[in-house]
Tab-separated table of C-alpha atoms in Angstrom:
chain	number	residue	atom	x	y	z
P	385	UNK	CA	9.682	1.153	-33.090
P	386	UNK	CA	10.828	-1.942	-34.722
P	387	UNK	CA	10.822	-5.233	-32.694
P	388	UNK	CA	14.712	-5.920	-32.645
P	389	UNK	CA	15.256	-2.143	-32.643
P	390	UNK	CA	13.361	-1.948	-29.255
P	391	UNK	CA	14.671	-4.605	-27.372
P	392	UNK	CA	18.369	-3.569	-28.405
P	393	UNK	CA	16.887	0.224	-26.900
P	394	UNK	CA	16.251	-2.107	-23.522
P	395	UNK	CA	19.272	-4.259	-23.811
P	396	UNK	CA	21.902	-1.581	-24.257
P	397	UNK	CA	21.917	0.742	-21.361
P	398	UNK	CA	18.291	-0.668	-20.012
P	399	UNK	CA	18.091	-3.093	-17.655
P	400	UNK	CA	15.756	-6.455	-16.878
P	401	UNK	CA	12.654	-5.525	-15.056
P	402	UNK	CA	12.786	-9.038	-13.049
P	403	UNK	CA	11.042	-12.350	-12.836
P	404	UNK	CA	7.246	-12.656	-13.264
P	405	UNK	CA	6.960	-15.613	-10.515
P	406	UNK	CA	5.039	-18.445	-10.771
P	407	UNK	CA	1.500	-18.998	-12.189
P	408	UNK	CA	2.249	-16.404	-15.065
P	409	UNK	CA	1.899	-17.914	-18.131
P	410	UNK	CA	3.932	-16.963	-21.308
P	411	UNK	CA	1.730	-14.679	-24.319
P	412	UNK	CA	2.008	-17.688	-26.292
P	413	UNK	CA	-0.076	-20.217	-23.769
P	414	UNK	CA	-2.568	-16.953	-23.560
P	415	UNK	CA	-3.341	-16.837	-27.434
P	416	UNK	CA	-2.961	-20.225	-28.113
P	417	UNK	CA	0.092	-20.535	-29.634
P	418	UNK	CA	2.152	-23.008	-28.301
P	419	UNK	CA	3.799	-25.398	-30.779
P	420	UNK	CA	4.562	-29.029	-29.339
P	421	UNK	CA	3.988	-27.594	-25.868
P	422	UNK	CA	7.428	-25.691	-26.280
P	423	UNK	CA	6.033	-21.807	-25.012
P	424	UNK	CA	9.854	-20.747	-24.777
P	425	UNK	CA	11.085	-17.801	-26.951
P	426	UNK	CA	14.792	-17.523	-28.473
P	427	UNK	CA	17.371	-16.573	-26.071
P	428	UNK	CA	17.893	-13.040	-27.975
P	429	UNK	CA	14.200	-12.306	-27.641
P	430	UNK	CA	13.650	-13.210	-24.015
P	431	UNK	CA	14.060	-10.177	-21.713
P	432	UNK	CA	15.543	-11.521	-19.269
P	433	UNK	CA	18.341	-13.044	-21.963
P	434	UNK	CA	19.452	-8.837	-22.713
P	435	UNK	CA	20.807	-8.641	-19.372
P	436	UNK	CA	23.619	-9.276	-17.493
P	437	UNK	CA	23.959	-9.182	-13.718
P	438	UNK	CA	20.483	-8.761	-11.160
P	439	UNK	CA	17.807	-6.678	-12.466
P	440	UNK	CA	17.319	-3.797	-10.294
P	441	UNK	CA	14.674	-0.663	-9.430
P	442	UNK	CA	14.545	1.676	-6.937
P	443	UNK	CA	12.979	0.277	-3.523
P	444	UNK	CA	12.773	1.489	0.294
P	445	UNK	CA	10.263	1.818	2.288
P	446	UNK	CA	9.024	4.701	3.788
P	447	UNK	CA	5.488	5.546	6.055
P	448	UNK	CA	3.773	8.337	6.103
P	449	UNK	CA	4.158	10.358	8.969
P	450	UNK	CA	3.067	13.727	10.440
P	451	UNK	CA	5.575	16.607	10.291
P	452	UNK	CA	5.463	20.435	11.946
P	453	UNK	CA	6.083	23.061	8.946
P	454	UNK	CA	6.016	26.724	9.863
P	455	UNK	CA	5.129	29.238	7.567
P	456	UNK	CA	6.169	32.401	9.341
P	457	UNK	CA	4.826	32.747	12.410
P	458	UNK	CA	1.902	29.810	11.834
P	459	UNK	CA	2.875	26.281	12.193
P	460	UNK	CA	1.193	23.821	10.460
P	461	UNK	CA	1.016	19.804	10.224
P	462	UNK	CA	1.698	17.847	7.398
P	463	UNK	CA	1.179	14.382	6.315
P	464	UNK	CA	4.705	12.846	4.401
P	465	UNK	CA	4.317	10.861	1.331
P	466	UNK	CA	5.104	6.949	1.811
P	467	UNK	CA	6.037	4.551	-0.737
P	468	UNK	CA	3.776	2.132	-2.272
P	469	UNK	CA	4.559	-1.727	-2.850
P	470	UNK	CA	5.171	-2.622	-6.390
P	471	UNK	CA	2.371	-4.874	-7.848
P	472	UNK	CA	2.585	-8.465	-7.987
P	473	UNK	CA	2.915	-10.072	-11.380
P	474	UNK	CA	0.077	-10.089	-13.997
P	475	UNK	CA	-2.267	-12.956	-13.927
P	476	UNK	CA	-2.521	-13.205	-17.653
P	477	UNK	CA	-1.003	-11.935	-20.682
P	478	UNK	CA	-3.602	-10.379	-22.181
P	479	UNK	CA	-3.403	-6.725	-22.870
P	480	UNK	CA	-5.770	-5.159	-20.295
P	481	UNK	CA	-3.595	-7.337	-17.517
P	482	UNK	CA	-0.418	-5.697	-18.285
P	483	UNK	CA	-1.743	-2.600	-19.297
P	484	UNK	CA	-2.881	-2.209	-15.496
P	485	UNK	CA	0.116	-4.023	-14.503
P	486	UNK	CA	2.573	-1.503	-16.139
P	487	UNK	CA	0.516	1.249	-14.966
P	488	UNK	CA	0.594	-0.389	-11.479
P	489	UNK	CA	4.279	-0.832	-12.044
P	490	UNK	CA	5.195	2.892	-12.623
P	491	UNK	CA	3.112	4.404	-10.106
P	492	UNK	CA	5.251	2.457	-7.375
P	493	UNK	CA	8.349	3.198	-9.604
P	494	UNK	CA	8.425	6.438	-9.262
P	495	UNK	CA	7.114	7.347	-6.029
P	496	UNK	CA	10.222	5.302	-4.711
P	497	UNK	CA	12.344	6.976	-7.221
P	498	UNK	CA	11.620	10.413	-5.651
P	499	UNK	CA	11.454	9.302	-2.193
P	500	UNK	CA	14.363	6.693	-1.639
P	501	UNK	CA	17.276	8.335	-0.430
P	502	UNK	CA	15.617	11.602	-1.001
P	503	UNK	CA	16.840	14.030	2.653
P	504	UNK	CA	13.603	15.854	2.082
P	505	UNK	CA	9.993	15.358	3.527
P	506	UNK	CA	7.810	14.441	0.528
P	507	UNK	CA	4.556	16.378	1.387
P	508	UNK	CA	2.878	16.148	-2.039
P	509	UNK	CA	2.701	13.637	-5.121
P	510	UNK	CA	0.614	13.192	-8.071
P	511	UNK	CA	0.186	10.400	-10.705
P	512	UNK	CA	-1.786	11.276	-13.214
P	513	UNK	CA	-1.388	8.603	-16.663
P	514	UNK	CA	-3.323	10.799	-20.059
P	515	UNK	CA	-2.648	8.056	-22.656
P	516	UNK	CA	-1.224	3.945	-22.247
P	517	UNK	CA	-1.507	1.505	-24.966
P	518	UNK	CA	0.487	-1.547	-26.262
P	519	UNK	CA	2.526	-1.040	-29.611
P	520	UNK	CA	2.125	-3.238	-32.693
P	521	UNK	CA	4.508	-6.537	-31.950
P	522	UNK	CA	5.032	-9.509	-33.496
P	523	UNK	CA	6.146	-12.223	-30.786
P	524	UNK	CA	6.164	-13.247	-27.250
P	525	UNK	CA	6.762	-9.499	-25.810
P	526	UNK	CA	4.338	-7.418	-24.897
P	527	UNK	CA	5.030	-3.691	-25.703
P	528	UNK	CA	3.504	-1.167	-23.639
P	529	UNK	CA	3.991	2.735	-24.022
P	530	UNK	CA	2.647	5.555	-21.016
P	531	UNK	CA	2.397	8.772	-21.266
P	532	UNK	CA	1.608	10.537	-17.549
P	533	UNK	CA	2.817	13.131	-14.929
P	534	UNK	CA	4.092	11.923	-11.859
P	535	UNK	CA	6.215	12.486	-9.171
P	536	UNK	CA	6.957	15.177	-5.982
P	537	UNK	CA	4.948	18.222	-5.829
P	538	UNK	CA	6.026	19.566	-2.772
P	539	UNK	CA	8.339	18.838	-0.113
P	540	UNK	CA	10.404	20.174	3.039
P	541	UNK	CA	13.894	20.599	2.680
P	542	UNK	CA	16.806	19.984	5.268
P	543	UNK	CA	16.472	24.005	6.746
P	544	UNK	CA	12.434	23.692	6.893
P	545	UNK	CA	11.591	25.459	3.922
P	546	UNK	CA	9.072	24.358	1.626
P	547	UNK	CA	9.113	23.754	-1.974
P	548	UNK	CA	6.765	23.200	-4.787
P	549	UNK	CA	7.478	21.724	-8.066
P	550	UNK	CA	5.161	21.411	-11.525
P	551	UNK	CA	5.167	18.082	-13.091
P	552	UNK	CA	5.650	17.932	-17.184
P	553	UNK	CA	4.639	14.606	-18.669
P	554	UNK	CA	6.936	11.881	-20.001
P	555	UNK	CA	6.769	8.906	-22.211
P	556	UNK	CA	7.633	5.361	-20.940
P	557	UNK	CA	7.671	2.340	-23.007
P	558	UNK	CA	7.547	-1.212	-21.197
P	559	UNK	CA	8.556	-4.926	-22.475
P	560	UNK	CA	7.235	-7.971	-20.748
P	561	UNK	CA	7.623	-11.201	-21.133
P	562	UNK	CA	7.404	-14.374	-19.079
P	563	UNK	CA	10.481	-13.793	-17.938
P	564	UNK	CA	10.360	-10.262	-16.523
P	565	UNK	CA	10.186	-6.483	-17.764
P	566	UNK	CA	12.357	-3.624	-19.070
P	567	UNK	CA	11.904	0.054	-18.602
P	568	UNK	CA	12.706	2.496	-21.354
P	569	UNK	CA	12.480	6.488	-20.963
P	570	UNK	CA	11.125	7.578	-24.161
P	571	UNK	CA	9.791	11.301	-26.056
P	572	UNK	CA	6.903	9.067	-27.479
P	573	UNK	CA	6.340	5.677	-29.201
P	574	UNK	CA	7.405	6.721	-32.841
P	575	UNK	CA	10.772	7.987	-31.016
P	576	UNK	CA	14.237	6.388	-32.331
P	577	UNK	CA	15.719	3.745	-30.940
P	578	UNK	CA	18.778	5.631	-30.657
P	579	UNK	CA	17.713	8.274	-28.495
P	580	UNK	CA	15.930	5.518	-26.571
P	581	UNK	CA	18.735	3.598	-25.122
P	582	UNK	CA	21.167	6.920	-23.997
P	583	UNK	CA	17.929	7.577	-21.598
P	584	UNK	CA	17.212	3.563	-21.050
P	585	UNK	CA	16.648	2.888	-17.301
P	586	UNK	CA	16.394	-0.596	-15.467
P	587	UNK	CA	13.370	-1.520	-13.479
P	588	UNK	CA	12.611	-4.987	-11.639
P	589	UNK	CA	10.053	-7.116	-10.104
């Protein structure tokens, strides 16, 4: 995708991903780039700038616990699936940091995404990420696209009976910058803009 193309993807129906915090410095302070000690980026670029109103993400939390499931006349127990906390923000800007940030990012993402306000017991959940990489970008954003499986396996419904589910992988492309992150649902990294922002999501720190 094209710079503009993709943040107008994440500003249309995505939303801002949230603050990085303090001692995160900007992609231009990491490669040296700063002119006149000025490391800001223009309002239209910033992330933060394409979005109106609190950044938000899915969040609860939720322990494991043990559960009885009977399957006819055996009962067993089971162990529930409990959320994870999202990852603190990256230390740097180079690639490798947000790379594992993102990656970080998206495994708490959607664990809370299937278990938040979910009336099930979550019994089963996989994560599994088969290609992540950052996209050519010119700029103070740093572009990152996943490809993985994740989410619920297996669970216990209201009436006690159990379910299991087969994961297909999905595409995800990311935008940080020093002012937070934006979440994008997408077929693949060559996919339109277009098609990105009617499946655009909102994520936050």
């Amino acid at each position: 995708m094209r710079r503009r193309s993709l943040l107008a993807a994440l500003g249309t129906t995505a939303a801002l991903a949230g603050c990085l915090g303090e001692g995160a410095r900007s992609p231009a302070a990491e490669n040296g780039n700063e002119e006149n000690g000025n490391e800001s980026t223009p309002d239209e670029d910033r992330i933060r700038d394409r979005f109106d109103g609190e950044p938000t993400r899915p969040e609860c939390e939720q322990d494991s616990e043990t559960i009885t499931v009977e399957r006819g006349d055996e009962t067993q127990e089971k162990e529930t699936v409990g959320t994870i906390p999202y990852p603190d923000a990256p230390s740097s800007f180079s690639d490798e940091d947000v790379l594992e940030y993102v990656e970080s990012f998206e495994a708490a993402y959607v664990r809370h995404d299937a278990l938040c306000g979910s009336s099930d017991d979550i019994i089963g959940f996989a994560y599994n990420v088969e290609e992540r990489n950052t996209l050519d970008w010119d700029g103070e954003t740093t572009v990152v696209y996943l490809y993985y499986a994740g989410g619920a396996t297996g669970g216990v419904d209201e009436d006690g009976n159990e379910w299991a589910a087969d994961l297909g992988f999905r595409g995800i492309v990311y935008g940080v910058d020093e002012t937070g992150a934006a979440r994008v649902d997408v077929d693949g990294p060559e996919e339109s803009p277009r098609r990105a922002s009617r499946s655009a999501t909102r994520a936050t720190r």
